[in-house]
Amino acid sequence: MIETIVKIRFKQIYRALIGLGLIRIIFLIGLFGFIVFVLFIETSKYPDSYYVTGLTALIILMVHAKRQDKLFLKTNFDNYKRICFVEYLISVSILITFLIFHFQWIPLLLLLSALYLIIQLDLKIKKRNLNTKLQQFIPSECFEWKGGVRQTLFILVTLWIIGFCTAFFIGSVPIVLFILGIIPFSFYEKGEPYQMILAYEMGTTQFLFHKIRMQLLLFSVLTMPLIAAFLVFHFERWYIPIAEYFIFISLYIYLILTKYAFYEPNSKSTSAQIFGTIGVFSGIIPVFLPVVWLLSIRFFFKSKENLNIYLNDYN
């Protein structure tokens, strides 16, 4: 039965790749090869092997929390946890191979233990819609943030307060900034109805710059007080939150351009999700950040071409 599920997964991946087109597949193969090469180098030394292992476990945890087929697996398979474990093992098989090759036994043990613990978790993300006066300060045209904050307000406020009140701990604000930076990624997953794009009454370039500007403004309002609090206590380490801030700015610009480069009204584009995931991964590991910048330039022109169908009258 596990073999059947694995075959289904490979077929799903195959169909997603076919939808990308030949040129993008070639690009992804090249990028994948580069990532594999970097993983091989990073897993050969301490403490980088621990960082890679921890980041991989975090990504798997996020995937496990958001996957929507857990109810199906529970209903149809008694050994659904084993199925999840095998899927995650296959997903990180390259990393496991490199850890074994470099005799990194402790990171390997930590990774396998993390995978085992993750499949034991029955994570259910309950989306609670909250309407508060705080959300009234979000501009109406930032509907992504209005919808996203409505579902994550409690988490955002709790994290912000914890980060601000514990800024005297050197690791507090950077960790909170990282989590707060990741949460808005989900705000741009689904393409809005095309009527909402038309409502801006802007040309394509003006529209894209407006979306980017508003995203950066809202993120800055959210994070600048935390950065200021960090600088008060740890000014000699000023580069830590500043670097995080600029990395997330690069990622937000990339994600917005990716969304509209593959924009499909009222749906989630498979291509946008794949390239968005690659961008997030590239941003988390700074050595890949130039990839995000280059793809942002490419997707800017592709976004203009894609949105001209709807906004050409305003150009």
Coordinates of C-alpha atoms in Angstrom, one line a residue:
M1 CA 0.0 0.0 0.0
I2 CA 2.9 2.4 0.8
E3 CA 4.3 1.6 -2.6
T4 CA 1.0 2.7 -4.2
I5 CA 1.0 6.0 -2.4
V6 CA 4.6 6.7 -3.3
K7 CA 3.7 6.0 -7.0
I8 CA 0.8 8.4 -6.8
R9 CA 3.1 11.1 -5.3
F10 CA 5.6 10.7 -8.1
K11 CA 2.8 11.0 -10.7
Q12 CA 1.6 14.2 -9.0
I13 CA 5.1 15.6 -9.2
Y14 CA 5.4 14.6 -12.8
R15 CA 2.2 16.3 -13.8
A16 CA 3.2 19.5 -12.0
L17 CA 6.6 19.5 -13.8
I18 CA 5.0 18.9 -17.2
G19 CA 2.8 22.0 -16.5
L20 CA 5.9 24.1 -16.1
G21 CA 7.2 23.7 -19.6
L22 CA 10.6 22.5 -21.0
I23 CA 12.6 25.7 -20.3
R24 CA 11.5 26.0 -16.7
I25 CA 12.1 22.3 -16.1
I26 CA 15.7 22.7 -17.5
F27 CA 16.2 25.7 -15.2
L28 CA 14.8 23.8 -12.2
I29 CA 17.2 20.9 -12.9
G30 CA 20.1 23.3 -13.0
L31 CA 19.0 25.0 -9.8
F32 CA 18.4 21.6 -8.1
G33 CA 21.9 20.5 -9.1
F34 CA 23.3 23.7 -7.6
I35 CA 21.4 23.2 -4.3
V36 CA 22.5 19.6 -4.1
F37 CA 26.1 20.7 -4.6
V38 CA 25.8 23.3 -1.8
L39 CA 24.2 20.7 0.5
F40 CA 27.1 18.3 -0.1
I41 CA 29.5 21.1 0.9
E42 CA 27.5 22.2 3.9
T43 CA 27.0 18.7 5.4
S44 CA 30.7 18.1 5.4
K45 CA 31.5 20.4 8.3
Y46 CA 30.4 21.4 11.7
P47 CA 28.2 23.3 12.7
D48 CA 26.7 23.8 9.2
S49 CA 25.5 20.2 9.1
Y50 CA 23.4 21.0 12.2
Y51 CA 22.0 24.1 10.6
V52 CA 21.0 22.3 7.5
T53 CA 19.4 19.5 9.5
G54 CA 17.4 21.9 11.6
L55 CA 16.2 23.9 8.6
T56 CA 15.1 20.7 6.9
A57 CA 13.2 19.5 9.9
L58 CA 11.5 22.9 10.2
I59 CA 10.4 22.7 6.5
I60 CA 9.1 19.2 7.0
L61 CA 7.2 20.3 10.1
M62 CA 5.6 23.2 8.1
V63 CA 4.6 20.8 5.3
H64 CA 3.2 18.3 7.8
A65 CA 1.1 21.0 9.5
K66 CA -0.3 22.4 6.2
R67 CA -0.9 19.2 4.2
Q68 CA -4.6 18.6 3.4
D69 CA -4.6 14.9 2.8
K70 CA -4.1 13.7 6.4
L71 CA -7.8 13.0 6.9
F72 CA -7.9 11.0 3.7
L73 CA -4.9 8.9 4.9
K74 CA -6.3 8.4 8.4
T75 CA -9.6 7.3 6.9
N76 CA -8.2 4.8 4.4
F77 CA -5.0 3.5 5.9
D78 CA -4.3 2.1 9.3
N79 CA -0.6 2.8 8.9
Y80 CA -0.9 6.4 7.7
K81 CA 1.9 7.5 10.0
R82 CA 4.2 5.1 8.3
I83 CA 3.2 6.4 4.9
C84 CA 4.0 10.0 6.1
F85 CA 7.4 8.8 7.5
V86 CA 8.3 7.1 4.2
E87 CA 7.3 10.1 2.2
Y88 CA 9.4 12.4 4.4
L89 CA 12.4 10.0 4.2
I90 CA 12.2 10.0 0.4
S91 CA 12.0 13.8 0.5
V92 CA 15.2 14.1 2.5
S93 CA 17.0 11.1 1.1
I94 CA 19.7 13.2 -0.6
L95 CA 20.5 15.0 2.7
I96 CA 20.5 11.6 4.5
T97 CA 23.0 10.2 1.9
F98 CA 25.3 13.2 2.3
L99 CA 25.2 13.0 6.2
I100 CA 26.2 9.3 6.0
F101 CA 28.9 10.0 3.4
H102 CA 30.5 12.7 5.7
F103 CA 30.0 10.5 8.8
Q104 CA 27.8 13.1 10.4
W105 CA 26.0 10.6 12.7
I106 CA 24.6 13.0 15.3
P107 CA 22.9 15.3 12.7
L108 CA 21.6 12.2 11.0
L109 CA 20.2 10.8 14.2
L110 CA 18.6 14.2 15.0
L111 CA 17.0 14.4 11.6
L112 CA 15.5 10.9 11.8
S113 CA 14.3 11.6 15.3
A114 CA 12.7 14.8 14.2
L115 CA 10.9 13.0 11.4
Y116 CA 9.6 10.4 13.8
L117 CA 8.4 13.1 16.2
I118 CA 6.8 15.1 13.4
I119 CA 4.6 12.2 12.2
Q120 CA 3.4 11.7 15.8
L121 CA 2.0 15.2 15.8
D122 CA -1.6 15.6 14.9
L123 CA -1.3 19.3 14.0
K124 CA -4.6 21.0 13.1
I125 CA -4.3 24.6 12.1
K126 CA -7.6 26.2 13.0
K127 CA -8.3 29.4 11.1
R128 CA -10.2 31.8 13.3
N129 CA -11.5 34.9 11.7
L130 CA -11.2 37.9 14.0
N131 CA -12.3 41.4 13.2
T132 CA -10.7 44.1 15.5
K133 CA -10.1 47.8 15.4
L134 CA -6.4 47.0 14.7
Q135 CA -7.3 45.7 11.3
Q136 CA -8.9 48.9 10.3
F137 CA -5.5 50.5 10.1
I138 CA -4.7 48.1 7.2
P139 CA -5.5 49.9 3.9
S140 CA -8.5 48.5 2.0
E141 CA -6.4 47.7 -1.1
C142 CA -4.2 45.4 0.9
F143 CA -6.9 42.7 1.0
E144 CA -4.2 40.0 1.2
W145 CA -3.1 41.4 4.6
K146 CA -6.6 42.0 5.8
G147 CA -7.6 38.4 5.0
G148 CA -4.3 37.0 6.4
V149 CA -4.3 39.0 9.6
R150 CA -7.9 38.1 10.2
Q151 CA -6.8 34.4 10.4
T152 CA -3.4 34.9 12.2
L153 CA -4.0 38.0 14.4
F154 CA -3.6 36.1 17.7
I155 CA -0.3 34.6 16.6
L156 CA 1.0 37.9 15.2
V157 CA 0.1 39.9 18.3
T158 CA 1.4 37.2 20.7
L159 CA 4.8 36.9 18.9
W160 CA 5.2 40.6 18.6
I161 CA 4.6 41.2 22.3
I162 CA 7.0 38.4 23.2
G163 CA 9.7 39.7 20.9
F164 CA 9.3 43.3 22.1
C165 CA 9.2 42.4 25.8
T166 CA 12.2 40.0 25.7
A167 CA 14.4 42.1 23.4
F168 CA 17.2 42.1 26.0
F169 CA 17.8 38.4 25.0
I170 CA 20.0 38.5 22.0
G171 CA 18.2 35.7 20.2
S172 CA 14.6 36.8 20.9
V173 CA 14.0 39.5 18.3
P174 CA 15.8 37.6 15.4
I175 CA 13.7 34.5 16.0
V176 CA 10.5 36.5 16.3
L177 CA 11.4 38.4 13.2
F178 CA 12.0 35.2 11.3
I179 CA 8.6 33.8 12.3
L180 CA 6.7 37.1 11.6
G181 CA 8.5 37.2 8.2
I182 CA 7.4 33.8 7.2
I183 CA 3.7 34.2 8.1
P184 CA 2.8 36.7 5.4
F185 CA 4.1 34.3 2.7
S186 CA 0.8 32.5 2.8
F187 CA -1.1 35.7 2.2
Y188 CA -0.2 35.6 -1.5
E189 CA -0.8 32.0 -2.3
K190 CA -4.1 32.4 -4.2
G191 CA -4.8 34.6 -7.1
E192 CA -7.6 37.1 -6.5
P193 CA -10.5 37.6 -8.9
Y194 CA -9.4 39.7 -11.9
Q195 CA -12.1 42.3 -11.0
M196 CA -10.1 43.2 -8.0
I197 CA -7.0 43.9 -10.2
L198 CA -9.1 46.1 -12.5
A199 CA -10.4 48.0 -9.5
Y200 CA -7.0 49.6 -9.0
E201 CA -7.3 51.3 -12.3
M202 CA -3.5 51.3 -12.7
G203 CA -1.1 50.3 -15.5
T204 CA 0.9 47.1 -15.1
T205 CA 4.1 48.7 -13.9
Q206 CA 2.3 51.1 -11.5
F207 CA 0.2 48.2 -10.2
L208 CA 3.2 46.0 -9.5
F209 CA 5.2 48.8 -7.7
H210 CA 2.1 49.7 -5.7
K211 CA 1.7 46.1 -4.5
I212 CA 5.3 45.8 -3.6
R213 CA 5.4 49.2 -1.9
M214 CA 2.3 48.4 0.3
Q215 CA 3.8 45.0 1.3
L216 CA 7.1 46.6 2.3
L217 CA 5.3 49.4 4.2
L218 CA 3.1 47.0 6.2
F219 CA 6.0 44.7 7.0
S220 CA 8.1 47.7 8.1
V221 CA 5.4 48.9 10.4
L222 CA 5.2 45.4 12.0
T223 CA 9.0 44.9 12.4
M224 CA 10.6 48.3 12.9
P225 CA 9.7 48.6 16.6
L226 CA 11.2 45.2 17.2
I227 CA 14.4 46.1 15.4
A228 CA 14.6 49.3 17.3
A229 CA 14.2 47.4 20.6
F230 CA 16.9 45.0 19.6
L231 CA 19.3 47.9 18.8
V232 CA 18.7 49.5 22.2
F233 CA 20.1 46.4 23.9
H234 CA 22.5 44.9 21.3
F235 CA 23.6 47.8 19.1
E236 CA 27.0 46.0 18.4
R237 CA 25.0 43.3 16.7
W238 CA 22.9 45.7 14.6
Y239 CA 23.6 43.7 11.4
I240 CA 21.5 40.7 12.6
P241 CA 18.0 42.2 12.4
I242 CA 18.9 44.5 9.5
A243 CA 20.1 41.5 7.4
E244 CA 16.9 39.6 8.2
Y245 CA 14.8 42.7 7.3
F246 CA 16.5 43.1 3.9
I247 CA 16.3 39.3 3.1
F248 CA 12.6 39.3 3.8
I249 CA 12.1 42.4 1.6
S250 CA 13.9 40.5 -1.2
L251 CA 11.6 37.5 -0.7
Y252 CA 8.4 39.6 -0.6
I253 CA 9.3 41.3 -3.8
Y254 CA 10.0 37.9 -5.4
L255 CA 6.8 36.3 -4.1
I256 CA 4.6 39.1 -5.4
L257 CA 6.3 39.0 -8.8
T258 CA 6.0 35.3 -8.9
K259 CA 2.3 35.4 -8.0
Y260 CA 1.5 37.7 -10.9
A261 CA 4.0 36.1 -13.3
F262 CA 1.8 33.0 -13.1
Y263 CA -1.4 34.7 -12.1
E264 CA -4.6 32.7 -12.5
P265 CA -7.9 34.2 -11.2
N266 CA -9.4 32.5 -8.2
S267 CA -6.9 29.7 -8.0
K268 CA -3.4 28.7 -6.8
S269 CA -0.9 28.4 -9.6
T270 CA 1.2 25.3 -9.4
S271 CA 4.1 27.1 -11.1
A272 CA 3.9 30.0 -8.7
Q273 CA 3.9 27.6 -5.7
I274 CA 6.9 25.7 -7.0
F275 CA 9.0 28.8 -7.8
G276 CA 7.7 30.5 -4.6
T277 CA 9.0 27.5 -2.6
I278 CA 12.4 27.7 -4.4
G279 CA 12.6 31.4 -3.6
V280 CA 11.8 31.0 0.1
F281 CA 14.4 28.2 0.3
S282 CA 17.0 30.4 -1.5
G283 CA 16.3 33.3 0.8
I284 CA 16.7 31.3 4.0
I285 CA 20.2 30.1 2.8
P286 CA 21.9 33.4 2.0
V287 CA 24.2 31.9 -0.6
F288 CA 21.2 31.4 -2.9
L289 CA 19.9 35.0 -2.5
P290 CA 21.3 36.1 -5.8
V291 CA 19.0 33.5 -7.4
V292 CA 16.0 35.3 -5.9
W293 CA 17.2 38.7 -7.3
L294 CA 17.8 37.3 -10.8
L295 CA 14.4 35.5 -10.8
S296 CA 12.7 38.7 -9.6
I297 CA 14.0 40.6 -12.6
R298 CA 12.8 37.8 -14.9
F299 CA 9.4 37.6 -13.2
F300 CA 8.9 41.3 -13.3
F301 CA 8.8 41.3 -17.1
K302 CA 6.7 38.2 -17.1
S303 CA 4.3 39.7 -14.7
K304 CA 3.9 42.8 -16.9
E305 CA 3.2 40.5 -19.9
N306 CA 0.7 38.4 -17.9
L307 CA -1.2 41.4 -16.4
N308 CA -1.4 43.4 -19.7
I309 CA -4.4 41.2 -20.5
Y310 CA -6.3 42.9 -17.7
L311 CA -4.6 46.3 -17.3
N312 CA -3.6 47.2 -20.8
D313 CA -6.3 49.9 -21.0
Y314 CA -4.6 51.8 -18.1
N315 CA -1.1 51.6 -19.7

